[in-house]
Amino acid sequence: TQLLEQSPQFLSIQEGENLTVYCNSSSVFSSLQWYRQEPGEGPVLLVTVVTGGEVKKLKRLTFQFGDARKDSSLHITAAQPGDTGLYLCAGEGNTGNQFYFGTGTSLTVIP
Amino acid sequence: DAGVTQSPTHLIKTRGQQVTLRCSPISGHKSVSWYQQVLGQGPQFIFQYYEKEERGRGNFPDRFSARQFPNYSSELNVNALLLGDSALYLCASSLTGANYGYTFGSGTRLTVV
């Protein structure tokens, strides 16, 4: 089993603050994806990172894939209440026939 | 264009019963995956099907089975339900697999009493 550990597990911040969520594994992944999930809904894909060291930006969100392709981070600048949700990293296993989700980070942005 | 649709949205079953959950992928998507999500945790991979063949299986007991039909829709079956099977069951579709990213349905909330 390829585990993806996320930290922190819970995060509660004030609107306008910055935050970083980490996704770590002892295994190498060919790619990693980040999803955001709201209560009662399925996860929604935010980004896919493929190349070690890759940085992708999506408005106020910045995603980075570690050089060794074992870890990733999500940085949110000037968080908004609409950013509230469960953030999940995910990746495909070495054999290509299993897809693993991280443990999740529950973010609450207080107005 | 319709997204991934799952039915039913909510379901209550008694221990020992059997349940069938259904999923229709996005038009053109040939890969369907199933996940179990317990409250407060990330989804756990159950099955992946591509072109009607099982391509991957997670660490779930044999009580869990699935199949994919010629129109690429899919069913997840769970036999001999246990209380611990209570969860949100998510279906996701993609063109071919993980590299294109998955589009998820809103899930079926299963409660076993």
mmCIF file of C-alpha atoms in Angstrom:
data_model
loop_
_atom_site.group_PDB
_atom_site.id
_atom_site.type_symbol
_atom_site.label_atom_id
_atom_site.label_comp_id
_atom_site.label_asym_id
_atom_site.label_seq_id
_atom_site.Cartn_x
_atom_site.Cartn_y
_atom_site.Cartn_z
ATOM 1 C CA THR A 1 0.000 0.000 0.000
ATOM 2 C CA GLN A 2 1.344 3.427 -0.924
ATOM 3 C CA LEU A 3 0.361 5.835 1.806
ATOM 4 C CA LEU A 4 -0.104 9.544 1.334
ATOM 5 C CA GLU A 5 0.047 11.428 4.606
ATOM 6 C CA GLN A 6 -1.321 14.940 4.706
ATOM 7 C CA SER A 7 -0.640 17.631 7.243
ATOM 8 C CA PRO A 8 -2.160 19.349 8.972
ATOM 9 C CA GLN A 9 -5.288 17.246 9.398
ATOM 10 C CA PHE A 10 -7.367 20.260 10.424
ATOM 11 C CA LEU A 11 -6.783 23.943 9.768
ATOM 12 C CA SER A 12 -8.891 26.901 10.846
ATOM 13 C CA ILE A 13 -7.739 30.340 9.752
ATOM 14 C CA GLN A 14 -9.023 33.872 9.322
ATOM 15 C CA GLU A 15 -9.955 35.246 5.929
ATOM 16 C CA GLY A 16 -6.953 36.819 4.238
ATOM 17 C CA GLU A 17 -4.343 34.558 5.829
ATOM 18 C CA ASN A 18 -1.991 32.297 3.886
ATOM 19 C CA LEU A 19 -1.659 28.546 4.413
ATOM 20 C CA THR A 20 0.219 25.513 3.162
ATOM 21 C CA VAL A 21 -0.958 21.907 3.083
ATOM 22 C CA TYR A 22 1.569 19.101 2.748
ATOM 23 C CA CYS A 23 1.266 15.677 1.171
ATOM 24 C CA ASN A 24 4.068 13.202 1.863
ATOM 25 C CA SER A 25 4.854 9.622 0.940
ATOM 26 C CA SER A 26 7.781 7.232 1.099
ATOM 27 C CA SER A 27 6.873 6.051 -2.402
ATOM 28 C CA VAL A 28 7.476 7.630 -5.778
ATOM 29 C CA PHE A 29 4.422 8.623 -7.771
ATOM 30 C CA SER A 30 4.335 9.171 -11.512
ATOM 31 C CA SER A 31 1.909 12.029 -10.896
ATOM 32 C CA LEU A 32 -0.042 13.542 -8.065
ATOM 33 C CA GLN A 33 -3.395 15.228 -8.103
ATOM 34 C CA TRP A 34 -5.114 17.627 -5.722
ATOM 35 C CA TYR A 35 -8.840 17.587 -5.143
ATOM 36 C CA ARG A 36 -11.211 19.717 -3.086
ATOM 37 C CA GLN A 37 -14.340 18.209 -1.595
ATOM 38 C CA GLU A 38 -17.328 19.981 -0.081
ATOM 39 C CA PRO A 39 -19.799 18.271 2.269
ATOM 40 C CA GLY A 40 -22.229 16.010 0.445
ATOM 41 C CA GLU A 41 -20.316 16.214 -2.815
ATOM 42 C CA GLY A 42 -17.634 14.229 -4.573
ATOM 43 C CA PRO A 43 -14.047 15.511 -4.814
ATOM 44 C CA VAL A 44 -13.342 18.013 -7.593
ATOM 45 C CA LEU A 45 -10.019 17.898 -9.408
ATOM 46 C CA LEU A 46 -7.917 21.053 -8.940
ATOM 47 C CA VAL A 47 -4.642 20.131 -10.607
ATOM 48 C CA THR A 48 -2.361 17.324 -11.767
ATOM 49 C CA VAL A 49 1.414 17.616 -11.326
ATOM 50 C CA VAL A 50 3.618 15.275 -13.296
ATOM 51 C CA THR A 51 7.227 16.471 -13.391
ATOM 52 C CA GLY A 52 9.476 16.507 -10.330
ATOM 53 C CA GLY A 53 9.933 20.101 -9.164
ATOM 54 C CA GLU A 54 6.919 21.272 -11.155
ATOM 55 C CA VAL A 55 5.007 24.308 -9.898
ATOM 56 C CA LYS A 56 1.486 25.078 -11.053
ATOM 57 C CA LYS A 57 -0.631 28.079 -10.177
ATOM 58 C CA LEU A 58 -4.400 28.279 -10.182
ATOM 59 C CA LYS A 59 -5.400 31.815 -9.195
ATOM 60 C CA ARG A 60 -4.543 32.030 -5.463
ATOM 61 C CA LEU A 61 -3.530 28.363 -5.264
ATOM 62 C CA THR A 62 0.051 27.222 -5.901
ATOM 63 C CA PHE A 63 0.875 23.524 -6.228
ATOM 64 C CA GLN A 64 4.355 22.049 -6.130
ATOM 65 C CA PHE A 65 5.569 18.521 -6.841
ATOM 66 C CA GLY A 66 8.707 17.469 -4.988
ATOM 67 C CA ASP A 67 11.906 16.860 -6.940
ATOM 68 C CA ALA A 68 11.843 13.175 -6.002
ATOM 69 C CA ARG A 69 8.115 12.916 -6.793
ATOM 70 C CA LYS A 70 7.349 11.665 -3.293
ATOM 71 C CA ASP A 71 5.698 14.767 -1.930
ATOM 72 C CA SER A 72 3.614 17.764 -2.890
ATOM 73 C CA SER A 73 2.354 20.965 -1.348
ATOM 74 C CA LEU A 74 -0.603 23.259 -1.817
ATOM 75 C CA HIS A 75 -0.246 26.913 -0.858
ATOM 76 C CA ILE A 76 -3.252 29.226 -0.676
ATOM 77 C CA THR A 77 -2.700 32.964 -0.622
ATOM 78 C CA ALA A 78 -5.233 35.287 1.014
ATOM 79 C CA ALA A 79 -7.689 32.540 1.872
ATOM 80 C CA GLN A 80 -11.386 33.196 1.305
ATOM 81 C CA PRO A 81 -14.409 31.575 3.008
ATOM 82 C CA GLY A 82 -15.138 29.893 -0.321
ATOM 83 C CA ASP A 83 -11.877 27.967 0.044
ATOM 84 C CA THR A 84 -13.393 26.025 2.946
ATOM 85 C CA GLY A 85 -13.440 22.296 2.258
ATOM 86 C CA LEU A 86 -11.575 19.016 2.459
ATOM 87 C CA TYR A 87 -8.358 19.054 0.428
ATOM 88 C CA LEU A 88 -7.111 15.709 -0.808
ATOM 89 C CA CYS A 89 -3.949 14.716 -2.592
ATOM 90 C CA ALA A 90 -4.047 11.540 -4.661
ATOM 91 C CA GLY A 91 -1.823 9.465 -6.898
ATOM 92 C CA GLU A 92 -1.655 6.306 -8.931
ATOM 93 C CA GLY A 93 0.247 3.353 -7.532
ATOM 94 C CA ASN A 94 3.400 1.900 -9.030
ATOM 95 C CA THR A 95 1.511 -0.922 -10.696
ATOM 96 C CA GLY A 96 -0.871 1.550 -12.291
ATOM 97 C CA ASN A 97 -3.960 -0.272 -11.121
ATOM 98 C CA GLN A 98 -4.642 1.399 -7.781
ATOM 99 C CA PHE A 99 -5.376 4.999 -6.953
ATOM 100 C CA TYR A 100 -4.571 6.296 -3.489
ATOM 101 C CA PHE A 101 -6.003 9.309 -1.695
ATOM 102 C CA GLY A 102 -4.281 11.106 1.105
ATOM 103 C CA THR A 103 -5.637 11.355 4.615
ATOM 104 C CA GLY A 104 -7.140 14.770 3.871
ATOM 105 C CA THR A 105 -6.867 18.295 5.273
ATOM 106 C CA SER A 106 -10.056 19.932 6.460
ATOM 107 C CA LEU A 107 -9.785 23.691 5.953
ATOM 108 C CA THR A 108 -12.125 26.236 7.497
ATOM 109 C CA VAL A 109 -11.733 29.895 6.558
ATOM 110 C CA ILE A 110 -13.488 32.188 9.014
ATOM 111 C CA PRO A 111 -14.912 35.444 7.588
ATOM 112 C CA ASP B 1 -23.218 17.690 -20.727
ATOM 113 C CA ALA B 2 -24.185 15.497 -17.776
ATOM 114 C CA GLY B 3 -21.538 14.721 -15.198
ATOM 115 C CA VAL B 4 -21.095 11.451 -13.385
ATOM 116 C CA THR B 5 -24.446 10.354 -12.020
ATOM 117 C CA GLN B 6 -24.948 7.941 -9.151
ATOM 118 C CA SER B 7 -28.075 6.301 -7.830
ATOM 119 C CA PRO B 8 -29.574 6.137 -5.355
ATOM 120 C CA THR B 9 -28.358 9.198 -3.450
ATOM 121 C CA HIS B 10 -29.236 7.748 -0.066
ATOM 122 C CA LEU B 11 -29.913 4.212 1.088
ATOM 123 C CA ILE B 12 -30.671 2.512 4.389
ATOM 124 C CA LYS B 13 -30.099 -1.233 4.671
ATOM 125 C CA THR B 14 -30.142 -3.813 7.452
ATOM 126 C CA ARG B 15 -27.133 -5.896 8.450
ATOM 127 C CA GLY B 16 -26.826 -9.011 6.303
ATOM 128 C CA GLN B 17 -28.650 -7.528 3.337
ATOM 129 C CA GLN B 18 -27.221 -6.942 -0.116
ATOM 130 C CA VAL B 19 -26.994 -3.626 -1.943
ATOM 131 C CA THR B 20 -26.393 -2.525 -5.538
ATOM 132 C CA LEU B 21 -25.143 0.959 -6.334
ATOM 133 C CA ARG B 22 -25.161 2.375 -9.848
ATOM 134 C CA CYS B 23 -22.979 4.808 -11.743
ATOM 135 C CA SER B 24 -23.181 6.423 -15.175
ATOM 136 C CA PRO B 25 -19.905 7.958 -16.354
ATOM 137 C CA ILE B 26 -19.423 11.086 -18.405
ATOM 138 C CA SER B 27 -20.133 10.419 -22.080
ATOM 139 C CA GLY B 28 -16.951 9.194 -23.736
ATOM 140 C CA HIS B 29 -15.278 8.123 -20.510
ATOM 141 C CA LYS B 30 -14.347 4.459 -20.570
ATOM 142 C CA SER B 31 -12.856 4.115 -17.084
ATOM 143 C CA VAL B 32 -14.952 3.900 -13.926
ATOM 144 C CA SER B 33 -13.630 3.629 -10.389
ATOM 145 C CA TRP B 34 -15.357 3.083 -7.071
ATOM 146 C CA TYR B 35 -14.344 4.473 -3.683
ATOM 147 C CA GLN B 36 -15.541 4.196 -0.101
ATOM 148 C CA GLN B 37 -15.304 7.293 2.054
ATOM 149 C CA VAL B 38 -15.879 7.165 5.764
ATOM 150 C CA LEU B 39 -16.736 10.477 7.396
ATOM 151 C CA GLY B 40 -13.661 12.621 7.974
ATOM 152 C CA GLN B 41 -11.311 10.451 5.933
ATOM 153 C CA GLY B 42 -10.045 10.371 2.378
ATOM 154 C CA PRO B 43 -11.701 8.016 -0.127
ATOM 155 C CA GLN B 44 -10.448 4.426 -0.217
ATOM 156 C CA PHE B 45 -10.025 2.767 -3.602
ATOM 157 C CA ILE B 46 -12.278 -0.259 -4.181
ATOM 158 C CA PHE B 47 -12.252 -1.068 -7.919
ATOM 159 C CA GLN B 48 -11.269 0.297 -11.290
ATOM 160 C CA TYR B 49 -12.821 -0.879 -14.548
ATOM 161 C CA TYR B 50 -11.720 0.002 -18.048
ATOM 162 C CA GLU B 51 -13.395 -1.238 -21.196
ATOM 163 C CA LYS B 52 -15.502 -3.630 -19.116
ATOM 164 C CA GLU B 53 -12.484 -5.305 -17.541
ATOM 165 C CA GLU B 54 -11.307 -5.030 -13.946
ATOM 166 C CA ARG B 55 -8.019 -3.137 -13.934
ATOM 167 C CA GLY B 56 -7.494 -2.651 -10.224
ATOM 168 C CA ARG B 57 -8.782 -3.799 -6.874
ATOM 169 C CA GLY B 58 -8.253 -2.289 -3.442
ATOM 170 C CA ASN B 59 -8.026 -4.035 -0.086
ATOM 171 C CA PHE B 60 -11.682 -4.872 0.320
ATOM 172 C CA PRO B 61 -13.242 -8.266 1.120
ATOM 173 C CA ASP B 62 -14.848 -10.477 -1.487
ATOM 174 C CA ARG B 63 -18.250 -9.240 -0.334
ATOM 175 C CA PHE B 64 -17.533 -6.297 -2.619
ATOM 176 C CA SER B 65 -17.885 -6.855 -6.352
ATOM 177 C CA ALA B 66 -18.457 -4.706 -9.388
ATOM 178 C CA ARG B 67 -18.959 -4.828 -13.091
ATOM 179 C CA GLN B 68 -18.973 -2.499 -16.071
ATOM 180 C CA PHE B 69 -21.490 -2.716 -18.865
ATOM 181 C CA PRO B 70 -21.031 -2.194 -22.630
ATOM 182 C CA ASN B 71 -22.305 1.385 -22.276
ATOM 183 C CA TYR B 72 -19.545 1.914 -19.644
ATOM 184 C CA SER B 73 -21.979 2.324 -16.771
ATOM 185 C CA SER B 74 -21.110 0.361 -13.663
ATOM 186 C CA GLU B 75 -22.588 -1.328 -10.631
ATOM 187 C CA LEU B 76 -21.046 -1.919 -7.225
ATOM 188 C CA ASN B 77 -22.488 -4.796 -5.212
ATOM 189 C CA VAL B 78 -21.942 -5.392 -1.531
ATOM 190 C CA ASN B 79 -23.172 -8.613 0.060
ATOM 191 C CA ALA B 80 -23.759 -9.496 3.712
ATOM 192 C CA LEU B 81 -23.699 -5.868 4.811
ATOM 193 C CA LEU B 82 -21.947 -4.950 8.040
ATOM 194 C CA LEU B 83 -22.398 -1.850 10.157
ATOM 195 C CA GLY B 84 -18.891 -0.825 9.136
ATOM 196 C CA ASP B 85 -19.961 -0.646 5.488
ATOM 197 C CA SER B 86 -21.825 2.554 6.281
ATOM 198 C CA ALA B 87 -20.117 5.220 4.208
ATOM 199 C CA LEU B 88 -20.298 7.491 1.192
ATOM 200 C CA TYR B 89 -19.663 5.452 -1.949
ATOM 201 C CA LEU B 90 -18.170 7.492 -4.735
ATOM 202 C CA CYS B 91 -17.932 6.689 -8.407
ATOM 203 C CA ALA B 92 -15.449 8.437 -10.682
ATOM 204 C CA SER B 93 -14.927 8.331 -14.416
ATOM 205 C CA SER B 94 -12.045 9.280 -16.672
ATOM 206 C CA LEU B 95 -11.033 8.927 -20.273
ATOM 207 C CA THR B 96 -8.513 6.183 -19.651
ATOM 208 C CA GLY B 97 -7.149 6.426 -16.153
ATOM 209 C CA ALA B 98 -5.577 8.540 -13.463
ATOM 210 C CA ASN B 99 -3.328 10.692 -15.608
ATOM 211 C CA TYR B 100 -6.288 12.589 -17.014
ATOM 212 C CA GLY B 101 -7.807 13.123 -13.587
ATOM 213 C CA TYR B 102 -11.046 11.750 -12.323
ATOM 214 C CA THR B 103 -14.508 13.324 -12.346
ATOM 215 C CA PHE B 104 -16.524 12.234 -9.354
ATOM 216 C CA GLY B 105 -20.217 11.825 -8.817
ATOM 217 C CA SER B 106 -21.910 13.137 -5.680
ATOM 218 C CA GLY B 107 -21.960 9.665 -4.187
ATOM 219 C CA THR B 108 -24.413 7.301 -2.552
ATOM 220 C CA ARG B 109 -24.749 7.608 1.202
ATOM 221 C CA LEU B 110 -25.226 4.066 2.549
ATOM 222 C CA THR B 111 -26.345 3.553 6.119
ATOM 223 C CA VAL B 112 -26.383 0.028 7.536
ATOM 224 C CA VAL B 113 -28.490 -0.443 10.662
#
